[in-house]
Structure formats: structure tokens, C-alpha cells
CSV table of N, CA and C in Angstrom, one decimal:
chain,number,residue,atom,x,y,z
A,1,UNK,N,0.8,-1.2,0.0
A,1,UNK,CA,0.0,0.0,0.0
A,1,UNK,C,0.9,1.3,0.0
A,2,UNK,N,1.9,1.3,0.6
A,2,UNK,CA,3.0,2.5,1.2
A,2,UNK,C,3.7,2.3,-0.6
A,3,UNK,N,3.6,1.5,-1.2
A,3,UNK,CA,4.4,1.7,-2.7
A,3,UNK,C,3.4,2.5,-3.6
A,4,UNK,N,2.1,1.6,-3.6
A,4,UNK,CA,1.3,2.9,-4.7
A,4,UNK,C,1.0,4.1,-4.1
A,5,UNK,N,1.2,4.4,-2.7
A,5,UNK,CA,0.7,5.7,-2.5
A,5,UNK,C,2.0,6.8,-3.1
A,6,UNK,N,3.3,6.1,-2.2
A,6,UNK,CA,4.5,6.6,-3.4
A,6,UNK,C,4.8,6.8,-4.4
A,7,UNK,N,3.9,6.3,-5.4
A,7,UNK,CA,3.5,6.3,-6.9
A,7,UNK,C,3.0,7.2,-6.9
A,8,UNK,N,1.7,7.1,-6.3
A,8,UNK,CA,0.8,8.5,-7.1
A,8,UNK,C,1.3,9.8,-6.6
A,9,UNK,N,1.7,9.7,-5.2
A,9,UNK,CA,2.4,11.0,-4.6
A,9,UNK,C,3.5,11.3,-5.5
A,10,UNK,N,4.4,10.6,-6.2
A,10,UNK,CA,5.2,10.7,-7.4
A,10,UNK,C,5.0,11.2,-8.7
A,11,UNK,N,3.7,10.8,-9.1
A,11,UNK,CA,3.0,11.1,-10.3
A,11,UNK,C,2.3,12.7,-10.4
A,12,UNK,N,1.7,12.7,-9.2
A,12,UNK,CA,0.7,13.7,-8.8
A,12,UNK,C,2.4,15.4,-8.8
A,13,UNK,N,2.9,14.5,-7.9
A,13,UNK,CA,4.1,15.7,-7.6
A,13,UNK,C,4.9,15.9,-9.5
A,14,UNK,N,4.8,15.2,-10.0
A,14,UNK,CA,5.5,15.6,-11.5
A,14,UNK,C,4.4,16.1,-12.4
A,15,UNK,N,3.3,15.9,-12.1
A,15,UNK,CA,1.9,16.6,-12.9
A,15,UNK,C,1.9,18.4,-12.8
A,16,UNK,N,2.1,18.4,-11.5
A,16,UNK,CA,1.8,19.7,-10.7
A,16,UNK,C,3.3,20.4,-11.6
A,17,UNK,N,4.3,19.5,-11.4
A,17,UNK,CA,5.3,20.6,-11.9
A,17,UNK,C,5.6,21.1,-13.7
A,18,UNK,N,5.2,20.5,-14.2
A,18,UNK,CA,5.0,19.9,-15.5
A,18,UNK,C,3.8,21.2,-16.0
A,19,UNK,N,2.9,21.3,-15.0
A,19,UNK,CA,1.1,21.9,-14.8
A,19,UNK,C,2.0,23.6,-14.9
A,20,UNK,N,2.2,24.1,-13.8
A,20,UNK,CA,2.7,25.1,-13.6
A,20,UNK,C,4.1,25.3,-14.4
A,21,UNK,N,5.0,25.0,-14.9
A,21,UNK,CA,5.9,25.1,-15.9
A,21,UNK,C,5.5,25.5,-17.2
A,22,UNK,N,3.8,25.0,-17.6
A,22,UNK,CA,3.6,25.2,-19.0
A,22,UNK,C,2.6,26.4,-18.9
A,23,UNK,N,2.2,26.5,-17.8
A,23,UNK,CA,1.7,28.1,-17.5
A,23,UNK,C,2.8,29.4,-17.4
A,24,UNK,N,3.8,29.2,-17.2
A,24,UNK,CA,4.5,30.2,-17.3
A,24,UNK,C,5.5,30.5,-18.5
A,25,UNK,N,5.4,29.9,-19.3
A,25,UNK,CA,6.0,29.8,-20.8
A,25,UNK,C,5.3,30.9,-21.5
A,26,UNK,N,6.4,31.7,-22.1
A,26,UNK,CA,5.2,32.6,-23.0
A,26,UNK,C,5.8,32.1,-24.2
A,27,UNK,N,4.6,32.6,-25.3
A,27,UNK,CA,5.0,31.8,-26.6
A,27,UNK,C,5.6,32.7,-27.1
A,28,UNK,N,6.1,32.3,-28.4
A,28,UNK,CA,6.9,33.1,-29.4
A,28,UNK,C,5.5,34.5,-29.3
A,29,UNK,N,4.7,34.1,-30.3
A,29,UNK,CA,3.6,35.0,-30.2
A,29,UNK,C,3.5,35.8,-29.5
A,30,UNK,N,3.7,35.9,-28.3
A,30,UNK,CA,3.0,36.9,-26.9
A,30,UNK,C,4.4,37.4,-26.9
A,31,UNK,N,5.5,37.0,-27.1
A,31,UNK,CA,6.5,38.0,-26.9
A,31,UNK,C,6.4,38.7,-28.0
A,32,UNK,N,6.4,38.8,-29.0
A,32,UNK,CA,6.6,39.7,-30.3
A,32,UNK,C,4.9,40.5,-30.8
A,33,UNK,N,3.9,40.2,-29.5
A,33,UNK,CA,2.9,41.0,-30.1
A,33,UNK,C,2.8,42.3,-30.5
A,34,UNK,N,3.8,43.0,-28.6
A,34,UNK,CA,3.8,44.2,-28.9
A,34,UNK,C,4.6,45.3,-29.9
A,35,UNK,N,5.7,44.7,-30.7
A,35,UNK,CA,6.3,44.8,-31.7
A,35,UNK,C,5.5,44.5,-32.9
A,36,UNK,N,4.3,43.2,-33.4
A,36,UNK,CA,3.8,43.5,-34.5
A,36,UNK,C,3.2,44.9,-34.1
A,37,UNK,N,2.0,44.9,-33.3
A,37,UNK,CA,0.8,46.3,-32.6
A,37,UNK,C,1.7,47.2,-33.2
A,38,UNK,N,2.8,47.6,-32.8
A,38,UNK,CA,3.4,49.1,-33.0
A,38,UNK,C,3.9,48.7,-34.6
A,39,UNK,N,4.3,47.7,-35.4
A,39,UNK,CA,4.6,48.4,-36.9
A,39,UNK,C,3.8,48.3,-37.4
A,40,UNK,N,2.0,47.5,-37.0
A,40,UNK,CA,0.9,47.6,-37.6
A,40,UNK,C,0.6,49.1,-37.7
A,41,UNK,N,0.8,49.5,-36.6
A,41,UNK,CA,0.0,50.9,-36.4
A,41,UNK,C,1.5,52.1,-37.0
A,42,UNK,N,2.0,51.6,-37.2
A,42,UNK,CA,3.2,52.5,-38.4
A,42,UNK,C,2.9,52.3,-39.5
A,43,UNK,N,2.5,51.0,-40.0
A,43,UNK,CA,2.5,51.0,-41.2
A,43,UNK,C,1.1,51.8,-41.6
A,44,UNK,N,0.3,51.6,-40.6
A,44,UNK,CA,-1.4,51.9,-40.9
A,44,UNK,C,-0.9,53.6,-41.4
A,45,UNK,N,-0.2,54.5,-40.5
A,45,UNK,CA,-0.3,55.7,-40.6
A,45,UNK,C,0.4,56.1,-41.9
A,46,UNK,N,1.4,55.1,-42.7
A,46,UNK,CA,1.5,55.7,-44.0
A,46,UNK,C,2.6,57.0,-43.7
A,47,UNK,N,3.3,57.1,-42.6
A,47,UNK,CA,4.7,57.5,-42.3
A,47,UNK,C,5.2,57.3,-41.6
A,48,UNK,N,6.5,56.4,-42.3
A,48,UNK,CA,7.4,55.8,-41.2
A,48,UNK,C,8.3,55.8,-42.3
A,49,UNK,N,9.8,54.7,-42.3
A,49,UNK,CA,10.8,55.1,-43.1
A,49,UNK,C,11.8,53.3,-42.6
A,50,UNK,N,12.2,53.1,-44.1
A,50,UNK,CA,12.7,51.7,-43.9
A,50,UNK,C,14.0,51.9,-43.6
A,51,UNK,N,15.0,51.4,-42.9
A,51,UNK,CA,16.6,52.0,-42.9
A,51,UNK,C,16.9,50.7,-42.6
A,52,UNK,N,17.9,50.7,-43.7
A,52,UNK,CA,18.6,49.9,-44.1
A,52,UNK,C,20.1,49.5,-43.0
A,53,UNK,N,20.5,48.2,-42.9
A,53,UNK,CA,21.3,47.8,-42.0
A,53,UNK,C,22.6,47.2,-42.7
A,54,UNK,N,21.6,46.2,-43.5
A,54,UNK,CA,23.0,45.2,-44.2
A,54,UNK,C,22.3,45.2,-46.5
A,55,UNK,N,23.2,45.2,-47.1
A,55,UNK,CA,22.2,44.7,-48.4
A,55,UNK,C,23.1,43.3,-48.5
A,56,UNK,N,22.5,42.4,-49.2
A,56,UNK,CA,22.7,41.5,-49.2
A,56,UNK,C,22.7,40.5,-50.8
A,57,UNK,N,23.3,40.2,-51.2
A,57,UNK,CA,22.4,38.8,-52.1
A,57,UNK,C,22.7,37.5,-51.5
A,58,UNK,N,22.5,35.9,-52.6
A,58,UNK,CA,22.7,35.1,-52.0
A,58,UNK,C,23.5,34.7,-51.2
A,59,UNK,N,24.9,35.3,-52.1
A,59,UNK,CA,26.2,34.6,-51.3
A,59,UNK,C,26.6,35.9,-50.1
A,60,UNK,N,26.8,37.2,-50.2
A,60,UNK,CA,27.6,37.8,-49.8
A,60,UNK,C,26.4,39.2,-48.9
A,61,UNK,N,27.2,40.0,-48.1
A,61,UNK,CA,26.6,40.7,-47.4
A,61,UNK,C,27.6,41.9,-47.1
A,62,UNK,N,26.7,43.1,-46.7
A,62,UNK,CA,27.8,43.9,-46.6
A,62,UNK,C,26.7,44.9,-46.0
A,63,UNK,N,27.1,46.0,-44.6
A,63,UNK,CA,27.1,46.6,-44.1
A,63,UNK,C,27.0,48.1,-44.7
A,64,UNK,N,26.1,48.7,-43.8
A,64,UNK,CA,25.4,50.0,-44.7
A,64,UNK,C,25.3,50.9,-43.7
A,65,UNK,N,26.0,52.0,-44.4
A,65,UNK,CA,25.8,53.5,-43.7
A,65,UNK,C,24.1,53.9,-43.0
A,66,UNK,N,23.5,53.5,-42.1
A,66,UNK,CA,22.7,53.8,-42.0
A,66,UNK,C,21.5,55.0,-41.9
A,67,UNK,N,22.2,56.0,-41.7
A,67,UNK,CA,22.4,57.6,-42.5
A,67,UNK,C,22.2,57.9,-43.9
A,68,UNK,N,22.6,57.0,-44.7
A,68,UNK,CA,21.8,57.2,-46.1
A,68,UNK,C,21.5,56.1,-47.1
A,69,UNK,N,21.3,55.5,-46.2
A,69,UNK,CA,20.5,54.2,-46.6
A,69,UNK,C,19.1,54.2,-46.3
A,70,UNK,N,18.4,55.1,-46.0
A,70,UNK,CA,16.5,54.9,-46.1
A,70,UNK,C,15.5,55.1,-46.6
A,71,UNK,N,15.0,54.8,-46.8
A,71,UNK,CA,13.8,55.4,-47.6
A,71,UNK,C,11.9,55.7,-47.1
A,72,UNK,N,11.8,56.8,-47.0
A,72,UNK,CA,10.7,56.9,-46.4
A,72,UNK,C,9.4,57.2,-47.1
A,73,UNK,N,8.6,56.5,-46.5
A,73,UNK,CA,7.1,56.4,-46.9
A,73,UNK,C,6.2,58.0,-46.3
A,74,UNK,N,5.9,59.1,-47.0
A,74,UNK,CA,5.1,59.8,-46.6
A,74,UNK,C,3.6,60.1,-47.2
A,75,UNK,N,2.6,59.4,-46.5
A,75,UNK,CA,1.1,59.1,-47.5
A,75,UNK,C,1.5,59.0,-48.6
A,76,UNK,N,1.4,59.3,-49.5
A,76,UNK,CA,1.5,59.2,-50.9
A,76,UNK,C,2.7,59.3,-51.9
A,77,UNK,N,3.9,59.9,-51.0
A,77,UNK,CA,4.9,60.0,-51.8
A,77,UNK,C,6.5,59.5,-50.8
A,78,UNK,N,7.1,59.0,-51.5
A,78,UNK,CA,8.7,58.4,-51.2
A,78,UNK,C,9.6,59.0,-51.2
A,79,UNK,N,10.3,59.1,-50.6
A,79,UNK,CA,11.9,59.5,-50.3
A,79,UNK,C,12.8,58.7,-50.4
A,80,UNK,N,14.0,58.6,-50.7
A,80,UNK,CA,15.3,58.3,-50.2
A,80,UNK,C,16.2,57.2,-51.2
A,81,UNK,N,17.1,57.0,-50.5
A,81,UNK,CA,18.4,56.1,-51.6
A,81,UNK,C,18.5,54.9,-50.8
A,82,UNK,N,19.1,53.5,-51.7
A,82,UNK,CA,19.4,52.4,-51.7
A,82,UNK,C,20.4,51.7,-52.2
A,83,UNK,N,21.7,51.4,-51.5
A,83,UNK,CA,23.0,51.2,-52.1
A,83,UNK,C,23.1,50.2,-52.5
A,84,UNK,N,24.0,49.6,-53.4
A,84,UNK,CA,23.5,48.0,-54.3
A,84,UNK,C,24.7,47.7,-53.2
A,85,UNK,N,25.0,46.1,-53.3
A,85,UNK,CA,26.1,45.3,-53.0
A,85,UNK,C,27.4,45.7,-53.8
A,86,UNK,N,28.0,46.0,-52.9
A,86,UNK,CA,29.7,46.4,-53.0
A,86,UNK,C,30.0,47.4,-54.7
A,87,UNK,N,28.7,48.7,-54.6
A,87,UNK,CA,28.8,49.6,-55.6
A,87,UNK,C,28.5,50.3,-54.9
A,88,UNK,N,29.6,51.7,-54.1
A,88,UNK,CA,29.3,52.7,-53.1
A,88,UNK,C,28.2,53.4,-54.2
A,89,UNK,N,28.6,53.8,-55.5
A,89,UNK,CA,28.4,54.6,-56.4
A,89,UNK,C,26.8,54.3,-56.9
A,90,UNK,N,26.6,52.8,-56.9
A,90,UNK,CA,25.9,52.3,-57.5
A,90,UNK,C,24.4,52.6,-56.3
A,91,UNK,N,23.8,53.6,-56.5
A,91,UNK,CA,22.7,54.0,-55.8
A,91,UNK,C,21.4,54.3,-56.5
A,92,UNK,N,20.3,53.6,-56.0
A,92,UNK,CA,18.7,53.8,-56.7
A,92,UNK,C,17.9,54.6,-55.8
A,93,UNK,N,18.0,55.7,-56.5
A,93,UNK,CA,16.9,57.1,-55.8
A,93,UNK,C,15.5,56.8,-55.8
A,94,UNK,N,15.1,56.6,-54.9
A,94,UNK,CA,13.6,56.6,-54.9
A,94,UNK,C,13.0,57.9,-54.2
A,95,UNK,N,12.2,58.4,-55.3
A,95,UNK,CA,11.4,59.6,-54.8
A,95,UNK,C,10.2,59.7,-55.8
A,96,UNK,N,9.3,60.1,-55.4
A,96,UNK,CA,8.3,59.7,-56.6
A,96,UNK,C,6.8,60.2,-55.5
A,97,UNK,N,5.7,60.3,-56.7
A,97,UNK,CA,4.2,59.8,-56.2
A,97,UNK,C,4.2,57.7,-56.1
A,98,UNK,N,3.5,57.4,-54.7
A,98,UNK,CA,3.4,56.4,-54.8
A,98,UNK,C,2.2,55.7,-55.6
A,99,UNK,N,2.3,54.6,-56.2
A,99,UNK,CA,1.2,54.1,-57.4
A,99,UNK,C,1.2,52.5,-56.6
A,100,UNK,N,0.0,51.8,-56.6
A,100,UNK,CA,-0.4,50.7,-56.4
A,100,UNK,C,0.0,50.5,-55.1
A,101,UNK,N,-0.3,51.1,-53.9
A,101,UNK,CA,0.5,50.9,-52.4
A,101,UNK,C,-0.8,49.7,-51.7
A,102,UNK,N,0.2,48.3,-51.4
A,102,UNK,CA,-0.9,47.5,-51.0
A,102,UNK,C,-0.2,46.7,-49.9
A,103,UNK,N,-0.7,47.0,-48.6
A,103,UNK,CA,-0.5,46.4,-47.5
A,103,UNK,C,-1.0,44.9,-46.9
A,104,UNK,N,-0.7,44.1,-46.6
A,104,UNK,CA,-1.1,42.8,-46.0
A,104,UNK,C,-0.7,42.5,-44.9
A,105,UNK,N,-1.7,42.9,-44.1
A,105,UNK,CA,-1.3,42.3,-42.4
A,105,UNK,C,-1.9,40.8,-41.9
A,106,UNK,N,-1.1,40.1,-42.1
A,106,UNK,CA,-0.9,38.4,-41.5
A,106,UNK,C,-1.2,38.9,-39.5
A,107,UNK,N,-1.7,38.5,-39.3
A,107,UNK,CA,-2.3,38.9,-37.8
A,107,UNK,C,-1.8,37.3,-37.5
A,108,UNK,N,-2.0,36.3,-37.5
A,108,UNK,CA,-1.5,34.7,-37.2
A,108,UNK,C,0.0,35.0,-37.3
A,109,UNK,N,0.5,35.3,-38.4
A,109,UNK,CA,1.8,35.1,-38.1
A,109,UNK,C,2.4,36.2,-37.7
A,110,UNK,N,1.9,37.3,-37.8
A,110,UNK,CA,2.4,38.7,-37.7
A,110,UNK,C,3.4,39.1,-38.1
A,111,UNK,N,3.2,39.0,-39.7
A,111,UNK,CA,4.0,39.6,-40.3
A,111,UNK,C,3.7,40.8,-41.3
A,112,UNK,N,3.7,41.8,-42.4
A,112,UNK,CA,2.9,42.7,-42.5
A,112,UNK,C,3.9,42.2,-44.0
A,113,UNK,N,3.4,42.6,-45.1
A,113,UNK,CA,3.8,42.7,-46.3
A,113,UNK,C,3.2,44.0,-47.0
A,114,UNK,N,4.6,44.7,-47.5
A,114,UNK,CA,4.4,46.3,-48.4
A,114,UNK,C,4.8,45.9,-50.1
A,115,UNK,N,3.5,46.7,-50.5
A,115,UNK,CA,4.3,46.6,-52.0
A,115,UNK,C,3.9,48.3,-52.4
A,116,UNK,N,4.3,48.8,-53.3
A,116,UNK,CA,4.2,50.2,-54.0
A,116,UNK,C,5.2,50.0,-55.2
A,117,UNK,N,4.4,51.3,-55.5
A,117,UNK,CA,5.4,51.2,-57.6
A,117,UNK,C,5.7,53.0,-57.4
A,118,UNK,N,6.7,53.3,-57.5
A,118,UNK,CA,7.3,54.8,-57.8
A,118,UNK,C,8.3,54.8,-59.5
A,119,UNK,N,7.6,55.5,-60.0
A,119,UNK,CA,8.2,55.3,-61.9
A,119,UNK,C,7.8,53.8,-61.5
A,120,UNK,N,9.1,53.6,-62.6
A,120,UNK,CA,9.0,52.0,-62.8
A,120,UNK,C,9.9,51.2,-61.7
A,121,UNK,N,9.8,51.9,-60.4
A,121,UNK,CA,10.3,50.8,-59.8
A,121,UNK,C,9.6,49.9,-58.5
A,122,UNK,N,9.8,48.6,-58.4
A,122,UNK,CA,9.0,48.4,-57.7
A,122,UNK,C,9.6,48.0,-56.3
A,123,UNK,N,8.8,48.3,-55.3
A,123,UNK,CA,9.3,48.4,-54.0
A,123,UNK,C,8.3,47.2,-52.9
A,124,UNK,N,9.0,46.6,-52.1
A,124,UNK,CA,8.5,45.4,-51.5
A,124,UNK,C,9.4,45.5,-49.8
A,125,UNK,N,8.2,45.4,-48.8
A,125,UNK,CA,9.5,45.7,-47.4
A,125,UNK,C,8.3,44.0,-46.5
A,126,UNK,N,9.1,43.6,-46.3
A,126,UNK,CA,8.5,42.7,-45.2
A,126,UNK,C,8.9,42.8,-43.8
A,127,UNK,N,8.0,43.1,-43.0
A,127,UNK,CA,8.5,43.0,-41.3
A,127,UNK,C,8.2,41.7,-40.9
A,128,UNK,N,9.1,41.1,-40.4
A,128,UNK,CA,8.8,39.8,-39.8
A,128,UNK,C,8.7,40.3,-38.3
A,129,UNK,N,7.8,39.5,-37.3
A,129,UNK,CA,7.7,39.1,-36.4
A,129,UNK,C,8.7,39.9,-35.0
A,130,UNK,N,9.6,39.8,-35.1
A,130,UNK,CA,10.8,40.1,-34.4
A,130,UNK,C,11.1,41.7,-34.5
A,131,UNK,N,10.8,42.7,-35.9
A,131,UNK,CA,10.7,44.0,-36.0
A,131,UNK,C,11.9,44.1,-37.0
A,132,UNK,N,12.4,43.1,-37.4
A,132,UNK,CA,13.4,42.8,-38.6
A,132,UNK,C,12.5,42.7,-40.0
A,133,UNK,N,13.0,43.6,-41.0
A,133,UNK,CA,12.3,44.1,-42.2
A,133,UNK,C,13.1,44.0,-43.4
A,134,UNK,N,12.9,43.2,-44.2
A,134,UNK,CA,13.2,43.1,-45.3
A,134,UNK,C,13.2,43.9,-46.6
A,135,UNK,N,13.6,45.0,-47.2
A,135,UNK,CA,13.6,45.7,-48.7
A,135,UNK,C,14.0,44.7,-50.2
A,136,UNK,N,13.2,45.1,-50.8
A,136,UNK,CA,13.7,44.4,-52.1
A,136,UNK,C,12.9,45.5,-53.4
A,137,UNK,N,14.1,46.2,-54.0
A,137,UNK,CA,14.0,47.1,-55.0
A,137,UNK,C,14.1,46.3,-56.3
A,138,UNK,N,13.2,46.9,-57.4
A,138,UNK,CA,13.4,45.6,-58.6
A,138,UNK,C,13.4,47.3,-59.5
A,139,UNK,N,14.1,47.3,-60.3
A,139,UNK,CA,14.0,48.3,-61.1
A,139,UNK,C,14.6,48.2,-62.7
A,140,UNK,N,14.6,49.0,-63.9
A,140,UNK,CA,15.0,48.2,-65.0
A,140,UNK,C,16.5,48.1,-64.8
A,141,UNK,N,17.2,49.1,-63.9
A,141,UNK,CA,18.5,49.1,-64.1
A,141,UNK,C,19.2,48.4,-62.5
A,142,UNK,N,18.7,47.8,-61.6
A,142,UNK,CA,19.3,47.3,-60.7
A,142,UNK,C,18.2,46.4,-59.6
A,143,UNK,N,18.3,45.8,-58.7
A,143,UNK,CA,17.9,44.7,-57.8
A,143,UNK,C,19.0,44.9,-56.7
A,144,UNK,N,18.1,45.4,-55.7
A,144,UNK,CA,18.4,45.5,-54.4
A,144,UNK,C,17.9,44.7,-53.2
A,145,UNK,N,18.4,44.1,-52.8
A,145,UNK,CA,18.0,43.8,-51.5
A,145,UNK,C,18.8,44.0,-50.1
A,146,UNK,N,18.1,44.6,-49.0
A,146,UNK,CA,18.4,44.7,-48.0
A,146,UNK,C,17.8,44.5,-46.6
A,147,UNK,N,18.5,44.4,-45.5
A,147,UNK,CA,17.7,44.0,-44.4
A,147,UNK,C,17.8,45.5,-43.3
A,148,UNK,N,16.6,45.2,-42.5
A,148,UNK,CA,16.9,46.7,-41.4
A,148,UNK,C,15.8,46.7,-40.9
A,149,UNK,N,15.1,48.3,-40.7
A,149,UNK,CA,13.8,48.1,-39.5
A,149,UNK,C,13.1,49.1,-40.1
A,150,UNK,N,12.1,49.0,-39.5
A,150,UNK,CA,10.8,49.8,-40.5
A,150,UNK,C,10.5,51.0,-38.9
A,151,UNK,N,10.8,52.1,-39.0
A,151,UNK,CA,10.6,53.4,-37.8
A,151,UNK,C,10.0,54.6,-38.2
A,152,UNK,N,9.3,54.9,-37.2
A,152,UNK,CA,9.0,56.3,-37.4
A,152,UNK,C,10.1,57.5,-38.2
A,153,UNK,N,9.1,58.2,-39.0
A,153,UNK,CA,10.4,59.3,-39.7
A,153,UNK,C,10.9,60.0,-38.5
């Protein structure tokens, strides 16, 4: 009798800790909500400004003046420059009226997707989750990509 009671008092005692262990875990989710909330509500206001950190392609990566690497969104029209991969020289001005500006807010995964067209170029920023934001410039004369954060002007 003194063995199964040992048992369950054994079982019962690793339930409870097991019980209260998985109540105190926060999820990925609940940590990063209040980070989507605030670039939802940046992006919603239609000014804010992407600043660039690193550009990158497949293989290689390289580090960016973050002072004139941004580009900013103001309601309807764009500002700013975008340095290609290892061409200090080689820079894509974006300034313009914006044309086709179309937002996607993923609320499950919380991630927010931008697209716009300034001339012919087209502009795409993704915030992931964490507040890390992705640029990808497609234009006739260059393809940019870079990584950084999406902030108030």
C-alpha cells in the first residue's frame, strides 16, 4: 500500500510541476505581439521610413551607412536612396508619387507585407515578427535587397 501511495504522490508531484511550468512559458507570439501592434500601427499611418542595415544577395553581405541608406514612406509619396552590393556609387533614388501601395497584415503570423510602384520601380518591405524588415527594390537598371527596420520618420 505505502508503494502505490509513493506512486501517485510521485506522479501527482511531476503533474503539478509539468502543470505550472507550461503556464509560465510565454509563446513566441505573446513575446513579439507588442512589436507587430506598433509596426501595424506604423505602417497603418502611412509614415514611417525603412533604414537599411545590411544589403545583401545570395552569397555575400555587406554593411550600410545607416544615415543614407532609407527610404521613407510619406502618405503618398517616397523619399530616399538604396546602395547595391559592394557599388558605393551604384545607388537607386527613390522619390516619386506612390502608385499601387498595397498592404497585408498576416495577424497569425504577424507579419505585415508592403508593396508600391514609384516610376518604374518596384518596391516590396517585409516586417517579420521580431521587428526585422526586409527591402527588395526591382527596377530596370538594378535589384536591391536589404535587411533593417521599418521606424518612425
Amino acid at each position: 500500500m505505502k508503494k502505490y501511495l509513493f506512486i501517485l504522490t510521485l506522479l501527482f508531484g511531476f503533474t503539478a510541476t509539468s502543470l505550472s511550468c507550461a503556464q509560465s512559458k510565454t509563446t513566441q507570439k505573446e513575446k513579439f505581439q507588442s512589436t507587430y501592434n506598433e509596426m501595424k500601427a506604423l505602417v497603418q499611418s502611412k509614415d514611417y521610413k525603412f533604414v537599411g542595415d545590411f544589403v545583401y544577395n545570395n552569397k555575400k553581405r555587406e554593411k550600410l551607412d545607416s544615415a543614407t541608406n532609407n527610404i521613407a514612406v510619406n502618405q503618398s509619396e517616397v523619399s530616399g536612396f538604396a546602395s547595391a552590393l559592394y557599388a558605393k556609387d551604384e545607388v537607386i533614388n527613390v522619390n516619386g508619387k506612390i502608385t499601387n501601395y498595397n498592404v497585408n497584415f498576416d495577424d497569425d503570423a504577424q507579419e505585415i507585407a508592403i508593396e508600391f510602384t514609384v516610376d518604374d520601380i518596384k518596391v516590396y518591405i517585409d516586417i517579420k515578427p521580431n521587428g526585422n524588415a526586409f527591402l527588395a527594390i526591382k527596377s530596370s537598371v538594378n535589384n536591391i535587397t536589404q535587411v533593417g527596420k521599418v521606424q518612425s520618420r
